[in-house]
Coordinates of C-alpha atoms in Angstrom, one line a residue:
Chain P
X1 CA 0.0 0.0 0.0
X2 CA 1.2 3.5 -0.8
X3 CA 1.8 6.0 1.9
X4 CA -0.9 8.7 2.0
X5 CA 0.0 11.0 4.8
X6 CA -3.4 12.2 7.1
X7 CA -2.6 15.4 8.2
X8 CA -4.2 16.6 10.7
X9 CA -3.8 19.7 13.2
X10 CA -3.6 18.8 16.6
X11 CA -1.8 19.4 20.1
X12 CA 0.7 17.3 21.0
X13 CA -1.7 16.0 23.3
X14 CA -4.3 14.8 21.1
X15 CA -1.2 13.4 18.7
X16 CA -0.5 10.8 21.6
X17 CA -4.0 9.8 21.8
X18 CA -4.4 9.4 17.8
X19 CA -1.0 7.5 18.2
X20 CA -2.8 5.8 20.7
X21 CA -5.5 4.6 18.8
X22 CA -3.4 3.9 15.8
X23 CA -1.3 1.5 17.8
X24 CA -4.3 -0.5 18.5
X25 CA -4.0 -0.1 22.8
X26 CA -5.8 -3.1 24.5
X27 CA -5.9 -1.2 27.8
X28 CA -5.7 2.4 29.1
X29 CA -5.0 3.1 32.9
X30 CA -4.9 6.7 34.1
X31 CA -5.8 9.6 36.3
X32 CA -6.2 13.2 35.0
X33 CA -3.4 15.6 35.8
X34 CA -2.6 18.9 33.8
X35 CA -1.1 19.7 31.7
X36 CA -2.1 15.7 30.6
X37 CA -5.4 15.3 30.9
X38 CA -6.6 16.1 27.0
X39 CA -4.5 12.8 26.2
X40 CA -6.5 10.6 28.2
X41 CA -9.7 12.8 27.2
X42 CA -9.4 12.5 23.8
X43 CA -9.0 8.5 24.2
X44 CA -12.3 8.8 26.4
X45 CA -13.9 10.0 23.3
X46 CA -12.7 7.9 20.7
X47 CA -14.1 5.1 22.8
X48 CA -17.3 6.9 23.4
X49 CA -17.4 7.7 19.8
X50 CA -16.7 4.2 19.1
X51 CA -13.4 5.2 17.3
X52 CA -11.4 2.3 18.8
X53 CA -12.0 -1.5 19.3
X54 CA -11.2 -3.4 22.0
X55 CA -10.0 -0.7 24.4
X56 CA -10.7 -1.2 28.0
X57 CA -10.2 2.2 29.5
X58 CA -9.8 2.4 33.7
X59 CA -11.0 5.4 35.3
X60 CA -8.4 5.2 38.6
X61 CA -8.0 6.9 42.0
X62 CA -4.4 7.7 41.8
X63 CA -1.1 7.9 39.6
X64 CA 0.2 5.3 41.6
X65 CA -2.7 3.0 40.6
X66 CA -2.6 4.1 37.0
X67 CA 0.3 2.4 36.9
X68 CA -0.1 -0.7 39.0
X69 CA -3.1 -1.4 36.5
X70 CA -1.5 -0.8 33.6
X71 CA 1.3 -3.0 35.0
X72 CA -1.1 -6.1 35.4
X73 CA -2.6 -5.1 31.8
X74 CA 0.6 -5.3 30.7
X75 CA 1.2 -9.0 32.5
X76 CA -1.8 -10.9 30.9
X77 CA -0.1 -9.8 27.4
X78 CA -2.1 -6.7 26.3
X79 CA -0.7 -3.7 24.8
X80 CA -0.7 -1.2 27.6
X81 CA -0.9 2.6 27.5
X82 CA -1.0 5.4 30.3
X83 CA 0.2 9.1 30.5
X84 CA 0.5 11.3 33.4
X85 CA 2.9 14.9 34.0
X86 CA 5.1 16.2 37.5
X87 CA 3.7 15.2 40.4
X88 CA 1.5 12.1 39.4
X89 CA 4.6 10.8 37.8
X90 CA 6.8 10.8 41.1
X91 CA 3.4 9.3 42.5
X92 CA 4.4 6.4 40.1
X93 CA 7.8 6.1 41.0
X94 CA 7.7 2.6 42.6
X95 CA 5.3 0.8 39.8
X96 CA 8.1 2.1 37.2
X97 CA 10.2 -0.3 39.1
X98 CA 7.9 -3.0 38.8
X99 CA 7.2 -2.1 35.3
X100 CA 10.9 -1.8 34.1
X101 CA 11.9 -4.9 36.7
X102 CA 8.9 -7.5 35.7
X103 CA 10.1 -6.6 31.3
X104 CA 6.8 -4.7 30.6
X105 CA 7.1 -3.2 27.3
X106 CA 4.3 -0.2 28.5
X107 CA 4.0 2.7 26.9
X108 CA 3.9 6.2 29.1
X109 CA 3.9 9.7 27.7
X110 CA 4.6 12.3 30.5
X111 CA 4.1 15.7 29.8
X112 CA 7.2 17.6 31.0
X113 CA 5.7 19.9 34.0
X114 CA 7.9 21.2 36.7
X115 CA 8.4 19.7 40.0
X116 CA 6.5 21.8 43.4
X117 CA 7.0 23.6 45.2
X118 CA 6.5 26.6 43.8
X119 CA 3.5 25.1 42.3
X120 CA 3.9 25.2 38.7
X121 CA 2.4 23.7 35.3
X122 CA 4.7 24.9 33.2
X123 CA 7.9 22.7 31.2
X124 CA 10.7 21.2 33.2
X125 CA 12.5 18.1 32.1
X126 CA 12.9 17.5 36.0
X127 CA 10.4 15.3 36.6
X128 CA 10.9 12.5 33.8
X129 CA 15.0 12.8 34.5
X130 CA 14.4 12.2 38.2
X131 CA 13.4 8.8 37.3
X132 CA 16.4 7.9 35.2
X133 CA 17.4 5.1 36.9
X134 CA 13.8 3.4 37.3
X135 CA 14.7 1.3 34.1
X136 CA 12.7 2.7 31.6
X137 CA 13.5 3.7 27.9
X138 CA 13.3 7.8 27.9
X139 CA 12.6 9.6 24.0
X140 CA 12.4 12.9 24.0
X141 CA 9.9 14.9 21.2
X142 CA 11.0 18.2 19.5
X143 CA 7.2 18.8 18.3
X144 CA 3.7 17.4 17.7
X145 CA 4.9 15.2 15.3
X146 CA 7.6 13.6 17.2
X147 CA 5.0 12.8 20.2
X148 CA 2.8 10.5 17.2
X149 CA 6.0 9.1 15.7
X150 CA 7.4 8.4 19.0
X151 CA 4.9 6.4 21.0
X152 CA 4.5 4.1 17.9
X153 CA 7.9 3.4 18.1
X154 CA 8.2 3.2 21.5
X155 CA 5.9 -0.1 21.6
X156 CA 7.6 -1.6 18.3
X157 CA 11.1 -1.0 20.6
X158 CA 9.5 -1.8 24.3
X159 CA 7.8 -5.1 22.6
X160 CA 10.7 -6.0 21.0
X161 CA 13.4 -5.9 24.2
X162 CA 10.5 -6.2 26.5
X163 CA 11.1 -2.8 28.4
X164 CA 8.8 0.1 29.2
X165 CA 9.2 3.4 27.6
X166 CA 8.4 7.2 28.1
X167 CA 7.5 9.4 25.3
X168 CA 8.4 13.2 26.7
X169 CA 6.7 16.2 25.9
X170 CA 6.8 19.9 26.8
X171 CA 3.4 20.9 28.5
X172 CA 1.9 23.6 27.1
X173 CA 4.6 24.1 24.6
X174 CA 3.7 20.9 23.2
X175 CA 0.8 19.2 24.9
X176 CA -1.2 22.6 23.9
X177 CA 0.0 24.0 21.2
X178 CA -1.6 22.7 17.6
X179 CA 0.5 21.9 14.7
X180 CA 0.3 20.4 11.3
X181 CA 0.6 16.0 12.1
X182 CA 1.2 13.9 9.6
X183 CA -0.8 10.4 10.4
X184 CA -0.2 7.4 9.0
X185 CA -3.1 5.3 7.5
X186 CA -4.1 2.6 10.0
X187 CA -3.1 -0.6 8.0
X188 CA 0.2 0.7 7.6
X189 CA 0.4 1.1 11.4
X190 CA -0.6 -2.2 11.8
X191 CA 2.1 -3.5 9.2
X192 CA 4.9 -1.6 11.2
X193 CA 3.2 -2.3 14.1
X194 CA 1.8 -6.0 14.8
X195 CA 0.4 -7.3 17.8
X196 CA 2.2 -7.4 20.7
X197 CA 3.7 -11.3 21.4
X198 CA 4.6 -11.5 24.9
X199 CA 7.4 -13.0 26.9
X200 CA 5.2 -15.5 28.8
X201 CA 1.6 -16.2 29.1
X202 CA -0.9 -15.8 32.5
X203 CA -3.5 -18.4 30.9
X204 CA -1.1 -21.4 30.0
X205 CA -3.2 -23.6 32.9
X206 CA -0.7 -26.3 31.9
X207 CA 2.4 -24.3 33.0
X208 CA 1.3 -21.9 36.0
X209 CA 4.2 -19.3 36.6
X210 CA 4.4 -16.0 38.7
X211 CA 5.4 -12.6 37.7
X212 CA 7.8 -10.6 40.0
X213 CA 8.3 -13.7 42.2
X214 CA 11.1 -13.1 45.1
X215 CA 14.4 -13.8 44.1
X216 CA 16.7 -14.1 47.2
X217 CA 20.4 -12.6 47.1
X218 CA 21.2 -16.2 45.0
X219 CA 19.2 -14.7 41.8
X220 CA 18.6 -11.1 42.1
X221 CA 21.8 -9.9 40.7
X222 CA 21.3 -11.9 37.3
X223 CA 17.8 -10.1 36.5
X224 CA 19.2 -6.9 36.7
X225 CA 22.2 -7.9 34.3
X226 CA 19.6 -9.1 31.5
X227 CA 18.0 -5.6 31.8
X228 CA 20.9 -3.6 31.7
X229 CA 21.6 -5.6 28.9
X230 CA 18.3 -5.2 27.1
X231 CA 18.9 -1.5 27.5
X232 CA 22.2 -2.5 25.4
X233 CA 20.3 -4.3 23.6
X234 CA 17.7 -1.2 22.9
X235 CA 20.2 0.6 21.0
X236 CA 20.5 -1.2 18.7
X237 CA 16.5 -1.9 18.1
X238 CA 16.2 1.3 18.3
X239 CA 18.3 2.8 15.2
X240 CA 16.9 -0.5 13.0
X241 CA 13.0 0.4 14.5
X242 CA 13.7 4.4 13.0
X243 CA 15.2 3.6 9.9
X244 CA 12.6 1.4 9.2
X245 CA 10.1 4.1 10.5
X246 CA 12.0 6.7 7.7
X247 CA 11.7 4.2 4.7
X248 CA 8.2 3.5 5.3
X249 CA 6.8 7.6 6.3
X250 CA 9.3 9.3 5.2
X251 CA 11.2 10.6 9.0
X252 CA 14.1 9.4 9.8
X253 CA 14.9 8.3 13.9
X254 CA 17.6 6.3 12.7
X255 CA 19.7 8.1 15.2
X256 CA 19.8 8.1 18.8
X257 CA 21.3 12.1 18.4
X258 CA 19.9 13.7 15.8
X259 CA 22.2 16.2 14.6
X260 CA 22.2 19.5 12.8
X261 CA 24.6 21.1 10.5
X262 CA 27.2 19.3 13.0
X263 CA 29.7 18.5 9.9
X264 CA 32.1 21.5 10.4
X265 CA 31.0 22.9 13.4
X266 CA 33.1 24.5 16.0
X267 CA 31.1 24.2 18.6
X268 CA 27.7 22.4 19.5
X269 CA 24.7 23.2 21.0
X270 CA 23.1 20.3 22.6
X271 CA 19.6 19.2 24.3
X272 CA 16.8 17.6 24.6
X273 CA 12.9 18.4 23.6
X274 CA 10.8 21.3 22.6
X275 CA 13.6 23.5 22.9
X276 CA 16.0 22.1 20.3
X277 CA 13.3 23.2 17.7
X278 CA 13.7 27.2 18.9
X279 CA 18.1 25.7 18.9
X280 CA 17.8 24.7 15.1
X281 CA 16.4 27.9 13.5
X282 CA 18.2 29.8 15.8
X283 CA 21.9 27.5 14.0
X284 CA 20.1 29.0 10.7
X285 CA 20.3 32.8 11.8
X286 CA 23.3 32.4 13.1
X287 CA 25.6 30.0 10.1
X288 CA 24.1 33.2 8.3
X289 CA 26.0 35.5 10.3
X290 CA 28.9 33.7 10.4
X291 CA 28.9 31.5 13.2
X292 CA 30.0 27.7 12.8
X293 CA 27.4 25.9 15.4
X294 CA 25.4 23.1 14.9
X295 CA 22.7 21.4 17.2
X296 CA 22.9 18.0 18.9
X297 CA 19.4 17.1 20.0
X298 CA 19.6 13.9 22.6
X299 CA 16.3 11.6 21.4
X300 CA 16.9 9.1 23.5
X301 CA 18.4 9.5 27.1
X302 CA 18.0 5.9 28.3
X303 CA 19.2 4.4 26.9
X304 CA 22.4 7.0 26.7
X305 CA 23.7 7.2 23.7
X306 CA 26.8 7.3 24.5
X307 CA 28.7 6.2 21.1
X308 CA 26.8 8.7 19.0
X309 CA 28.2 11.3 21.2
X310 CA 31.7 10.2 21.3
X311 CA 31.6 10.8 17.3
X312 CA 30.2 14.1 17.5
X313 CA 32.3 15.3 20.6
X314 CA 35.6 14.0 18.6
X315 CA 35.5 16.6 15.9
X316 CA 33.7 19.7 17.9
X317 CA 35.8 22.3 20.0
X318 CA 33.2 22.5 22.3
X319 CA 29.6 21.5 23.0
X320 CA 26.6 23.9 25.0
X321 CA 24.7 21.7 27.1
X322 CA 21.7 23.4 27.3
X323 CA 19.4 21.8 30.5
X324 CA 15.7 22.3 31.2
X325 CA 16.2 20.8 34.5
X326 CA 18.5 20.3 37.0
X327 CA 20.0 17.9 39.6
X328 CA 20.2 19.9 43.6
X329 CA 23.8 19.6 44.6
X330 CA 25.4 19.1 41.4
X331 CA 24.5 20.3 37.8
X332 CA 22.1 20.2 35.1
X333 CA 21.5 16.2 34.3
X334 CA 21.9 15.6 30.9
X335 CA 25.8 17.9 31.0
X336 CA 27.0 14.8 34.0
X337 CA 25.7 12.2 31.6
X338 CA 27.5 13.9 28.7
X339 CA 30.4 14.7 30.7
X340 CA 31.2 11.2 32.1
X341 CA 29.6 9.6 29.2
X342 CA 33.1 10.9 27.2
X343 CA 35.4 10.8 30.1
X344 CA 37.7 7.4 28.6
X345 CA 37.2 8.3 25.6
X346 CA 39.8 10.6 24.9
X347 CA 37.2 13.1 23.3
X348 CA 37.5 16.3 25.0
X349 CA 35.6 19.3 23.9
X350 CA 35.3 22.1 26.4
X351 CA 31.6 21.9 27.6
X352 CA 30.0 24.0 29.7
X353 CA 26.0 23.7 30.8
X354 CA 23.4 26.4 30.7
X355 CA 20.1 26.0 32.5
X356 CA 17.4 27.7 30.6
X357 CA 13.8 27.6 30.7
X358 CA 12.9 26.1 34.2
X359 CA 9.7 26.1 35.1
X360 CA 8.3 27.2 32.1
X361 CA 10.7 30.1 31.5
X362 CA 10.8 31.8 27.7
X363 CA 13.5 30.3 25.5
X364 CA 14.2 32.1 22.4
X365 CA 16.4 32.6 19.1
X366 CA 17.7 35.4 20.7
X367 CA 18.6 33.6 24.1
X368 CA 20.3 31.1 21.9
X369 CA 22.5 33.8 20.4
X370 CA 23.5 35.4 23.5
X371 CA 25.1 31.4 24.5
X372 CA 26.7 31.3 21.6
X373 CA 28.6 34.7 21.9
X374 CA 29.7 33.4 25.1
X375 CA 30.8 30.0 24.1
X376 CA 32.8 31.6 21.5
X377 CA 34.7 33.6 24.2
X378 CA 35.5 30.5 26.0
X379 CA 36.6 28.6 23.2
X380 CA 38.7 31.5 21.7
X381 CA 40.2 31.6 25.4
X382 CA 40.5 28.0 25.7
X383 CA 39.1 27.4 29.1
X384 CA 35.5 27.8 30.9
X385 CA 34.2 30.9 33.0
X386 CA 31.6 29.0 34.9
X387 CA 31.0 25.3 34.5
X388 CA 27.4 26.1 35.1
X389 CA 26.0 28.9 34.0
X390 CA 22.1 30.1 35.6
X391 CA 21.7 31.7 32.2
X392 CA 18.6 33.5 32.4
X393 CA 18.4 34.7 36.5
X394 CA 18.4 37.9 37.3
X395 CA 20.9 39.3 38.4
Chain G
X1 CA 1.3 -41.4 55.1
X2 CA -1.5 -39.0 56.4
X3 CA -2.5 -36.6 54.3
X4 CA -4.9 -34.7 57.2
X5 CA -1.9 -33.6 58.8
X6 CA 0.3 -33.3 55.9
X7 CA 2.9 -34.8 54.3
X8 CA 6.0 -34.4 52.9
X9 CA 6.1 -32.9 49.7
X10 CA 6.6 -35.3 47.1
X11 CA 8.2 -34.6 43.3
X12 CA 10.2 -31.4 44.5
X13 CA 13.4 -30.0 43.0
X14 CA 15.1 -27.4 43.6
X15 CA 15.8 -25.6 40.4
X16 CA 19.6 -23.9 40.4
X17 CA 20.7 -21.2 38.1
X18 CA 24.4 -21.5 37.4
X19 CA 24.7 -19.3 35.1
X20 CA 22.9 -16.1 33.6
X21 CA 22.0 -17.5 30.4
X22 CA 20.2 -20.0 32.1
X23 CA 17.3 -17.8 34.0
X24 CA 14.4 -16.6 32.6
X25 CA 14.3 -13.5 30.7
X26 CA 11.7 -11.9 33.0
X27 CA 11.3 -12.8 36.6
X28 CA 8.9 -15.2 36.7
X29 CA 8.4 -18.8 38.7
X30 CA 10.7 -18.2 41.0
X31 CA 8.3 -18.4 43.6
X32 CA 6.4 -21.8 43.0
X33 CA 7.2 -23.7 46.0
X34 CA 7.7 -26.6 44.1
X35 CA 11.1 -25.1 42.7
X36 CA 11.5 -22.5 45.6
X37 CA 13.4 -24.0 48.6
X38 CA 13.0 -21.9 51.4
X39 CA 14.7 -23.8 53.4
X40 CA 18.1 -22.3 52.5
X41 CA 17.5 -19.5 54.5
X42 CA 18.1 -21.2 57.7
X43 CA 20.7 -20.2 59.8
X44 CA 19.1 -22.5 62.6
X45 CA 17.9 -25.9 62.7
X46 CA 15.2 -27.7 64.8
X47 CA 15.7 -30.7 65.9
X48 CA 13.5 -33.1 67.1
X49 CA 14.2 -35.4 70.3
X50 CA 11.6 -38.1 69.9
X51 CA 12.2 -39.0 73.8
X52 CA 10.6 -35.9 75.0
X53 CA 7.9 -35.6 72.1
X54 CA 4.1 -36.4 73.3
X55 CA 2.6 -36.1 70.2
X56 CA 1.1 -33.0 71.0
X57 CA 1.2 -31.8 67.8
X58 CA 1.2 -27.9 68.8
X59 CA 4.3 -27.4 66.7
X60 CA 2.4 -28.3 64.2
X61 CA -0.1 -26.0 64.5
X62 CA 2.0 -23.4 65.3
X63 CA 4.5 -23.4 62.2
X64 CA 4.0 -20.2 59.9
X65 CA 5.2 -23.0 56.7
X66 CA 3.7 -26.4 56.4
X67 CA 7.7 -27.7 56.8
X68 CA 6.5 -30.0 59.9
X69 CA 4.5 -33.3 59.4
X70 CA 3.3 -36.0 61.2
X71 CA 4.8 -39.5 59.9
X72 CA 3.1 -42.8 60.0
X73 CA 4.7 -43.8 63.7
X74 CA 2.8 -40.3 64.8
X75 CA 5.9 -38.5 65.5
X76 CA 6.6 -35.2 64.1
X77 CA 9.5 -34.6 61.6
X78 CA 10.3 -31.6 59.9
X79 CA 10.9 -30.8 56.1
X80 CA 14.6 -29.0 56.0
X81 CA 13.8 -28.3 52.5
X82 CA 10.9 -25.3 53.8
X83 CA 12.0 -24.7 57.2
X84 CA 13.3 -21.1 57.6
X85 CA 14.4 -21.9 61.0
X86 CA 12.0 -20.0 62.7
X87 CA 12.0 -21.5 65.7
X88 CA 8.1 -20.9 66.6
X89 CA 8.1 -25.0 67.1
X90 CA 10.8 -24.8 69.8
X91 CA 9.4 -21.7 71.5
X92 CA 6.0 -23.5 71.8
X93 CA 7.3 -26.8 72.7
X94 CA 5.9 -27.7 76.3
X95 CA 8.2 -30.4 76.6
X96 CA 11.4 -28.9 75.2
X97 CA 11.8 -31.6 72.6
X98 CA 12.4 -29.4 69.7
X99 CA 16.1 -27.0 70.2
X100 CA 17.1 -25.0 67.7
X101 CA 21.1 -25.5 66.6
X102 CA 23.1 -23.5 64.5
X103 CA 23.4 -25.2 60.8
X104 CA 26.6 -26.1 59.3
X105 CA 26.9 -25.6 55.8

């Protein structure tokens, strides 16, 4: 069958849910939170409309339950979906454990929101990086259409190395804000996409197992050595699912860091999300004035990509980490993940980290401008001012 | 054997991982008893002076795990393959038959 792109214009909210639909879910778990809610609405619909087949959608009390149901959805072999933002997602925190640690290839989209107090709705990658080390997959979208693309590729991935994985958006910038989508016409979804064979089966009455069963100190250590390794194994899935994704629709996720007029770059600017969108036209306005900068957008942060970067930090002077969150105590997350990502590898590029846009704050062309001016300084003098640089407070 | 008071469990083995390949990709049926020795987290063992015993039977009742059972004679005898080494049987001995010893291994 030909590809006929549907486009449609919708929020990056109501992308998940059509991605949702396309990707035939079997079960949806979750509990209203904003700036997520019009995900989970719009699925509410569908099914009241009935849009979608087969969808067992549970109304639950509580983030943590959203999850724990899901989880059990996930168990008996269905194709599991749930979405929650902040302060419902640290709710979670425990069943992402269970999810990641029983190799449940869920599907979650959290909406980037900050983290209270001060109560806030607004974007912060804070809340999805505090659970880093829960074992999930984490892909993060530049825009509307990355949300669609990247839930149906999170299942193909998650179903094919049996781990769970987080689609991130920006709220508001994203979750709100409507865009031109390019859909894909639902038996090529299900061609890309088939159903979901799992591990092990709940209803073999034959051979009765149990899922999550204790493992004294004699077993533990092995079970989390298979899903490290799945997350090594992930990489790999991952580039073959997104070039496979490009030769069928057209957009390539081939790689785990997408990168932007990188080739003879001096330096770097790199990131994660919404804001490497505003970073890319602003490496436009500036190769125009003269300035040799390129972008390095991290999709994927778990697993780290730690390869891809090696290559790009080997030929740049230096790289702009730019983080929309940050870790108390130390230093914007994704620049220590960088930083010790390259630290035997001989690849040294002066890097220093800016931390724009907490909480929501405005990050523009113009902002981006004003970091690279600097960077040039600190290149041109061959050593860093501050290694962490509160870019936008007022001083 | 009687089956009203128990018995000991017949057909087990204890399934060993010795190396990674060999477990399961997820963690499942680890916990079927039938696999799932308990009893290798002793660190003390009952054991059971037939002398003192009265066929009471209360240490029966009383263990958390059904690792004691009643044998044909009408003594009690416990299973070492489930018993954590709780000692709940010793404590509610009223005869003292049953002491608890540390296990070498």
């Amino acid at each position: 069958m030909e590809y006929k792109p549907i486009r449609k214009v919708v929020s990056g909210n109501y992308a998940a849910a059509y991605a949702v639909k396309d990707a035939r879910v079997q079960v949806v778990a979750a509990y209203p939170i904003t700036p997520q809610t019009s995900i989970i609405e719009k699925i509410a619909e569908f099914l009241a409309n009935g849009e979608v087949e087969n969808l067992q959608y549970v109304p639950v009390e509580s983030e943590h339950s959203a999850m724990a149901a899901t989880i059990g959805a996930s168990a008996t072999g269905a194709r599991a979906f749930t979405a929650t933002s902040a302060q419902g997602l640290a709710l979670m925190h425990e069943m992402l454990h269970w999810a990641a640690g029983a190799r449940l290839p869920i599907v979650m989209v959290d909406v980037n929101r900050a983290m209270a107090p001060p109560w806030s709705v607004w974007d912060d990658q804070t809340d999805s990086l505090a659970q880093r080390d829960t074992g999930w997959m984490q892909f993060y979208a530049e825009n509307n259409q990355e949300v669609y693309d990247g839930v149906l590729m999170a299942f193909k991935i998650a179903e094919t190395v049996n781990v769970p994985a987080m689609v991130v958006e920006s709220a508001f910038i994203l979750s709100h804000t409507y865009d031109v989508v390019e859909m894909i016409p639902q038996e090529l979804v299900d061609e890309f996409l088939p159903p979901r064979k799992p591990l092990y089966t709940l209803t073999n009455f034959d051979n009765p197992i149990s899922v999550g069963a204790l493992a004294t100190p004699a077993d533990y250590y092995e079970f989390r050595y298979k899903l490290a390794k799945a997350h090594e194994k992930a990489k790999k899935v991952i580039k073959e699912v997104g070039k496979e994704f490009g030769e069928m629709f057209g957009r390539d996720y081939s790689q785990m860091i997408e990168l932007y007029r990188t080739d003879d770059a001096d330096f770097v600017f790199m990131g994660m999300g919404s804001l490497m969108g505003t970073v890319k036209q602003a490496v436009d306005i500036l190769r125009e004035e003269g300035y040799k900068v390129g972008a390095a957008k991290v999709r994927w942060f778990r697993p780290f990509p730690k390869e891809e970067l090696y290559e790009l930090a080997k030929n740049v002077q230096g790289i702009a980490v730019l983080d929309r969150n940050f870790s108390f105590g130390q230093e914007g997350i994704l620049f220590t993940e960088a930083k010790g990502a390259l630290y035997n590898t001989g690849a040294k590029p002066l890097m220093k980290n800016y931390i724009v846009g907490l909480g929501g704050r405005d990050f523009t062309v113009n902002d981006v401008r004003k970091i690279a001016d600097n960077m040039k300084a600190v290149i041109e003098k061959g050593e860093i001012d501050v290694e962490v640089d509160w870019y936008h407070l007022k001083r | 054997m009687n089956t009203l008071f128990g018995e000991k469990k017949e057909g087990a083995t204890k399934i060993v991982f010795t190396k990674v390949d060999e477990y399961p990709e997820a963690p499942i049926s680890l916990g079927t008893t039938l696999s799932n020795f308990t009893g290798d987290w002793r660190t003390f063992i009952p054991i059971i002076n037939e002398d003192k015993c009265v066929k009471c039977y209360i240490c029966w009742k009383f263990c958390p795990e059904p690792a004691i059972y009643i044998k044909d004679d009408g003594y009690v005898a416990v299973d070492y393959d489930y018993c954590k080494g709780c000692g709940i049987c010793a404590n509610e001995c009223p005869t003292n038959a049953i002491t608890m010893e540390k296990e070498e291994k």
